[in-house]
XYZ file of C-alpha atoms in Angstrom:
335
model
C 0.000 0.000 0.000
C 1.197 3.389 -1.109
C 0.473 7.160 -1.214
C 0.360 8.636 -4.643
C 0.867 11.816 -2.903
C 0.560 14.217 0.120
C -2.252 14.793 1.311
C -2.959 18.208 2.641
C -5.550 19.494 5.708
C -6.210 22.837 5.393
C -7.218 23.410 9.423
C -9.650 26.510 8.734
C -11.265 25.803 6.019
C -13.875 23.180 4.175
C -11.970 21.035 1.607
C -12.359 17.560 2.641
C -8.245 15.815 3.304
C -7.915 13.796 0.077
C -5.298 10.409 0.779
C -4.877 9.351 -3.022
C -3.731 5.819 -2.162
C -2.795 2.282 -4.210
C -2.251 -1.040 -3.468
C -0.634 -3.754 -5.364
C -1.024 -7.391 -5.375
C 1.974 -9.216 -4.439
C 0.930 -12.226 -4.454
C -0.985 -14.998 -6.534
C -4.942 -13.998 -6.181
C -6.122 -11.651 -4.481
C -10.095 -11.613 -3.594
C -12.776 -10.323 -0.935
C -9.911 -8.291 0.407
C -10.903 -5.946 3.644
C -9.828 -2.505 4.675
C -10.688 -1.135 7.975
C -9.943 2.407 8.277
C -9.021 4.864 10.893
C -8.485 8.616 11.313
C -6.781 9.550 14.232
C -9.405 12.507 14.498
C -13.270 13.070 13.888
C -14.060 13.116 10.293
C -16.786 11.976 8.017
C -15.248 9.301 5.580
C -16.184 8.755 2.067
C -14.459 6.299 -0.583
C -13.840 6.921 -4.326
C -11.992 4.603 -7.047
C -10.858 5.401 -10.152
C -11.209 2.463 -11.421
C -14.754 1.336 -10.784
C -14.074 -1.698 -8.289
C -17.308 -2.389 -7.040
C -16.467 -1.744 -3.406
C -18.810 -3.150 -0.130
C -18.659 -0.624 2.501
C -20.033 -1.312 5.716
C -19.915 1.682 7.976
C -18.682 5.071 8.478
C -19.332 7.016 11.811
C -17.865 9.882 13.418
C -17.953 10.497 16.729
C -16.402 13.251 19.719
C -14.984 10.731 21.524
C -13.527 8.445 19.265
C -11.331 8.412 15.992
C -13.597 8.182 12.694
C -13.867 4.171 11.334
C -14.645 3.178 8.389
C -15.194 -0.593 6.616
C -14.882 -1.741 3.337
C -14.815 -4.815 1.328
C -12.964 -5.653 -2.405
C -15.262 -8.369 -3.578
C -13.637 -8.368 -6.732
C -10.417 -10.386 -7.072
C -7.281 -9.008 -7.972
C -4.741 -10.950 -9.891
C -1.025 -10.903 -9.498
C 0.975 -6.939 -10.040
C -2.303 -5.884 -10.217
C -2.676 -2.151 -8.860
C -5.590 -0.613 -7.725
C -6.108 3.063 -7.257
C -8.799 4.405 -4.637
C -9.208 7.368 -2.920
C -10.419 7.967 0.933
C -11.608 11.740 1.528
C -12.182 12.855 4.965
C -14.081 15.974 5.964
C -13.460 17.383 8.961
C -14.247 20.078 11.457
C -12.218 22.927 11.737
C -9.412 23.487 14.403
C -8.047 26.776 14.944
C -6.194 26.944 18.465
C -4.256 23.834 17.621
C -2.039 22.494 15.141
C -3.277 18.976 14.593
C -1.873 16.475 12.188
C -4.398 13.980 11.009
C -3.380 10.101 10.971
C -5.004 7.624 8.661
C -4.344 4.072 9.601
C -5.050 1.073 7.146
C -5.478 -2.298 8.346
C -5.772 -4.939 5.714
C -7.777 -7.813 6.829
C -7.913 -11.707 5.459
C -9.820 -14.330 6.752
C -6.152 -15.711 7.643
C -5.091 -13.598 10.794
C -1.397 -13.351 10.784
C -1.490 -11.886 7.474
C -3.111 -8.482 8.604
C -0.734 -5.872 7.732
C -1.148 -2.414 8.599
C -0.074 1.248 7.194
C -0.088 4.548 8.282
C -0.495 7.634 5.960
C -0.146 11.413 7.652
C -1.698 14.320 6.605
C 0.376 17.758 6.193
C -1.570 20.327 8.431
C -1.555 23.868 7.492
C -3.806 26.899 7.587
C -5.553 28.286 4.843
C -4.445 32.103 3.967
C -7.041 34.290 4.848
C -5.457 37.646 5.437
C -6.228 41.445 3.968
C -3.419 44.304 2.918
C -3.782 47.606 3.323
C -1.215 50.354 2.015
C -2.114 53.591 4.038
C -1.679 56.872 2.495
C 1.618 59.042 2.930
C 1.905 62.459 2.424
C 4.763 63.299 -0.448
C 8.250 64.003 0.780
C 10.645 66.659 -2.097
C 13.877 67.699 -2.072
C 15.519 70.538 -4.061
C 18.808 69.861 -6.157
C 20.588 72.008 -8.616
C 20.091 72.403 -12.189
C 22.333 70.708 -15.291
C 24.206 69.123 -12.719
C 25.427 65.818 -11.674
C 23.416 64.779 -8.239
C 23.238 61.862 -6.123
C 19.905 61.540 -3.840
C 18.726 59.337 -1.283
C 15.194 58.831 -1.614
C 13.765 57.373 1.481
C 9.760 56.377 1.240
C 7.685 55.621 4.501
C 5.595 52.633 3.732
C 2.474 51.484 5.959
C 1.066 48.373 5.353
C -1.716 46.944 7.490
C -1.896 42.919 7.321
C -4.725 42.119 9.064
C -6.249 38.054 8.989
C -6.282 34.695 10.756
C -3.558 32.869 8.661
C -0.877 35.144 6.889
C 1.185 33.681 3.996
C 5.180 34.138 4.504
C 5.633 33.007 1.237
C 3.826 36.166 -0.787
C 6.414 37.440 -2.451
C 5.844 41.774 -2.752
C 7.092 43.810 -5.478
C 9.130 47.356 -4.363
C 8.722 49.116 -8.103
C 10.538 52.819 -7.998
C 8.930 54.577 -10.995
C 11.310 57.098 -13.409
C 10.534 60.025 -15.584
C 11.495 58.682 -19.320
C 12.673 62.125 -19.995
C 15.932 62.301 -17.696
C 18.585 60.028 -17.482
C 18.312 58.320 -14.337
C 20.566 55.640 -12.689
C 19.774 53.759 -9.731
C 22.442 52.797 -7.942
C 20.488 50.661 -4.975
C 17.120 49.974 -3.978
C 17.015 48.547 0.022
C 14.058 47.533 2.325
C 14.147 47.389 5.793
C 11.815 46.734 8.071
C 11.615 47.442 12.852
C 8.549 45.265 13.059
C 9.517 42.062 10.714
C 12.224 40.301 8.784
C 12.667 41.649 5.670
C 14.255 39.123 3.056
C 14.910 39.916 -0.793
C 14.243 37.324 -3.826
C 16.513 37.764 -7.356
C 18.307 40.900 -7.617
C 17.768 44.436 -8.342
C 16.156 44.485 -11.844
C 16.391 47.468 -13.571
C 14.880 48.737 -17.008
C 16.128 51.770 -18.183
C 14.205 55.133 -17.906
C 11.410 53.044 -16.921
C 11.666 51.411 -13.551
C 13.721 49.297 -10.990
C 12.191 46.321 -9.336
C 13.613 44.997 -6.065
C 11.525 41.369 -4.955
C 11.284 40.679 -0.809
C 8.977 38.497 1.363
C 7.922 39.660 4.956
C 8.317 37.463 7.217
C 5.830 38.759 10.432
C 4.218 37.087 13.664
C 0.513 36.483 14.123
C 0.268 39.025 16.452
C 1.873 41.855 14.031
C -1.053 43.565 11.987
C 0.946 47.023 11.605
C 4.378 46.309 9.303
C 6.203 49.739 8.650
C 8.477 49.668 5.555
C 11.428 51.869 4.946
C 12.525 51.799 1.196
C 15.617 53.745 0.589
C 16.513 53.916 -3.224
C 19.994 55.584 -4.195
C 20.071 57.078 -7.732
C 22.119 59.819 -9.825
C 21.200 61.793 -12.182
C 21.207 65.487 -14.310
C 17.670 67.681 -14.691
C 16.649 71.084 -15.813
C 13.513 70.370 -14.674
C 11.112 69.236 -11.854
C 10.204 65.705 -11.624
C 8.506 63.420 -9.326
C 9.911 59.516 -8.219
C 6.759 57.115 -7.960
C 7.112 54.230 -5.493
C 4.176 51.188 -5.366
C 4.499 48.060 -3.344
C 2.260 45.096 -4.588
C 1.937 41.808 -3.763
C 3.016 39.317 -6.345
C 0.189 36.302 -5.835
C 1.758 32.715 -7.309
C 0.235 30.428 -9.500
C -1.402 27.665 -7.450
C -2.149 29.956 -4.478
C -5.543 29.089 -2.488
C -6.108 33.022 -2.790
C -6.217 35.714 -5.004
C -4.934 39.348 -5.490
C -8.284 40.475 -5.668
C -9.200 38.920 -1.931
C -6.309 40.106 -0.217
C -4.908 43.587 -1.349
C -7.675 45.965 -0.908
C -6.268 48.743 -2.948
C -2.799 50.076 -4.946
C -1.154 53.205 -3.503
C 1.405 55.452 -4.829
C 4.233 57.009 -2.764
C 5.768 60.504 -4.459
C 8.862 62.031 -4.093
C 9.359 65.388 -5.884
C 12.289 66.814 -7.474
C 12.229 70.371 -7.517
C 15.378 72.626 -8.745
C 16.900 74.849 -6.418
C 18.711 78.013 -6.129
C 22.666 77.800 -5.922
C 25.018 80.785 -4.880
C 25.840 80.647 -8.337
C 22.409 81.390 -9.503
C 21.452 84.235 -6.966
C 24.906 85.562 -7.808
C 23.775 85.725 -11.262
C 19.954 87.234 -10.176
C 21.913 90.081 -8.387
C 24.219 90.771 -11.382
C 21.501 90.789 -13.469
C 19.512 92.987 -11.541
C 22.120 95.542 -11.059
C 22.692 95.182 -14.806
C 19.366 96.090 -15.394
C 19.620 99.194 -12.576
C 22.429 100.542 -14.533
C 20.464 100.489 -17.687
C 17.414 102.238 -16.700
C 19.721 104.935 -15.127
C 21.668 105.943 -18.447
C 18.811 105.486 -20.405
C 16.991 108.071 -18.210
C 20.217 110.364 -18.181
C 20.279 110.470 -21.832
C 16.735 111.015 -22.311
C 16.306 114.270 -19.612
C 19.846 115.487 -20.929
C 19.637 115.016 -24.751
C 16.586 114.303 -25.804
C 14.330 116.278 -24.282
C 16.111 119.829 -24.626
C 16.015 119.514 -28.466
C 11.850 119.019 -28.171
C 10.755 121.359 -25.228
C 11.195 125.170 -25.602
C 11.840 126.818 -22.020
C 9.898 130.007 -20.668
C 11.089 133.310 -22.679
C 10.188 137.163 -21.984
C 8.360 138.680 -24.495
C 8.486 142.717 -24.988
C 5.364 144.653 -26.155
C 5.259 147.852 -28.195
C 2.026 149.609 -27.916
C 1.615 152.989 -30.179
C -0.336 155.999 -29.033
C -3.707 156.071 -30.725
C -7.201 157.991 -30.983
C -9.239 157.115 -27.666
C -12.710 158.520 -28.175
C -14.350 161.195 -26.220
C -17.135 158.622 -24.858
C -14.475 156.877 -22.696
């Protein structure tokens, strides 16, 4: 008797624990062979073949106080090398504040007594994820760097993520994607997550596409008790701009194929984290604003200068004293 494979009990949730099992005859015939089955803890037992054997079972009971039994009868006989292929599910009641690992015990009956044999076949226990993540929003962080030339930066981005559940995976792997502006040349020199409240552990290497994004892998590996995980990604990167510009930083969950979840029923929603770049002003610069200013001071002044001292006296006559000459003449006698 043999397992095909491992069977699997998830503790908190409804799938029935699936022993895909196969016997082989060893011998010359093989007929009205019994099974008596036991599972070391209460479970309703049903029995499946894949190859139609007609099988004769007698009884299947669970009860509180003793481990789940279960009797069945091969009628059909089973010639020499011949393999059979059944399947014994088990569904069970849930178990949360234990781990439990569920036993099933074969006996193999003949109406000959010392040829009973007997085989044991554990279950791998394990709880089924059922967790939510929340990114909480963080207000934008900038810095201010001179312009057309050659600057390193350390941006350093505040993540909150709320993990809040029953049964968290530590085996989601999370994506830390740091967002560039296609315009500038920008080269990221390291992108690190750390982490008070957890272990923080990369996967793969930096991967980096140029003037598009770099991609840094990690898994976070938290207790039960830890809902609150606070995330500090610190990304190194170099680079020349005339011009502002804004970093982008998300944080996603990367579910695997086979998972007994989706992305859909655990990450509530995407957030982005931005970090401006704004241009600043240099000594250089204001030394340039001043001599500018001064330049233009200057200017005005000789332009006005010229215009009150040579322009204007050629256009505006000044005040001049004029003489009259009035001659004596007739005044009539009526005035």
């Amino acid at each position: 008797m043999t397992s095909k494979d491992t069977a699997i009990w998830f503790q908190n949730g409804d799938e029935p624990i699936s022993f895909n099992l196969q016997f082989q005859n060893n011998g010359d015939l093989l007929t009205h062979l019994i099974i008596n089955v036991e599972l070391s803890i209460p479970c309703e037992i049903t029995i499946d073949d894949t190859v139609d054997v007609p099988y004769s079972e007698l009884i299947a009971h669970s009860d509180n106080s003793v481990p789940s039994h279960a009797r069945l009868l091969f009628p059909t006989p089973t010639l020499h090398n011949r393999r059979v292929d059944f399947t014994i599910r088990a569904k069970c009641q849930q178990i949360l504040n234990k781990k439990v690992t569920p036993t099933l015990r074969l006996r193999i009956e003949s109406f000959v007594p010392q040829y009973t044999n007997q085989f044991d076949f554990n279950a791998v226990s394990k709880m089924k994820s059922e967790f939510v993540i929340e990114v909480k929003k963080q207000p934008m962080k900038s810095i201010k760097v001179p312009m057309n030339t050659e600057t390193e930066v350390d941006l350093n981005f505040d993540v909150a993520l709320h993990i809040r559940g029953l049964s968290y995976d530590s085996e989601l792997v999370y994506s830390a994607q740091l967002l560039l502006d296609d315009s500038i040349d920008i080269k990221v020199i390291s992108l690190d997550i750390s982490s008070p409240d957890c272990t923080i552990s990369t996967v793969d290497d930096l991967t980096l596409d140029p003037r598009v994004m770099a991609q840094q892998k990690f898994k976070i590996a938290k207790e039960q008790r830890v809902e609150k995980v606070h995330l500090s990604v610190k990304a190194k990167v170099k680079f020349i701009t005339s011009k502002d510009f804004q970093f982008t930083l998300k944080i996603n969950p990367l579910v695997r194929d086979g998972a007994d979840y989706s992305l859909e029923s655990i990450f509530a929603y995407e957030m982005k984290h931005i970090f401006m770049i704004a241009l600043g002003i240099t000594r250089t610069n204001i030394a340039i604003l001043v001599l500018a200013t001064l330049g233009c001071f200057l200017l005005f002044t000789a332009l006005f200068l010229l215009l009150h001292f040579m322009i204007l006296p050629r256009f505006v006559v000044g005040n001049e004293e004029i003489g009259y000459i009035i001659d004596e003449v007739a005044v009539a006698e009526e005035y």
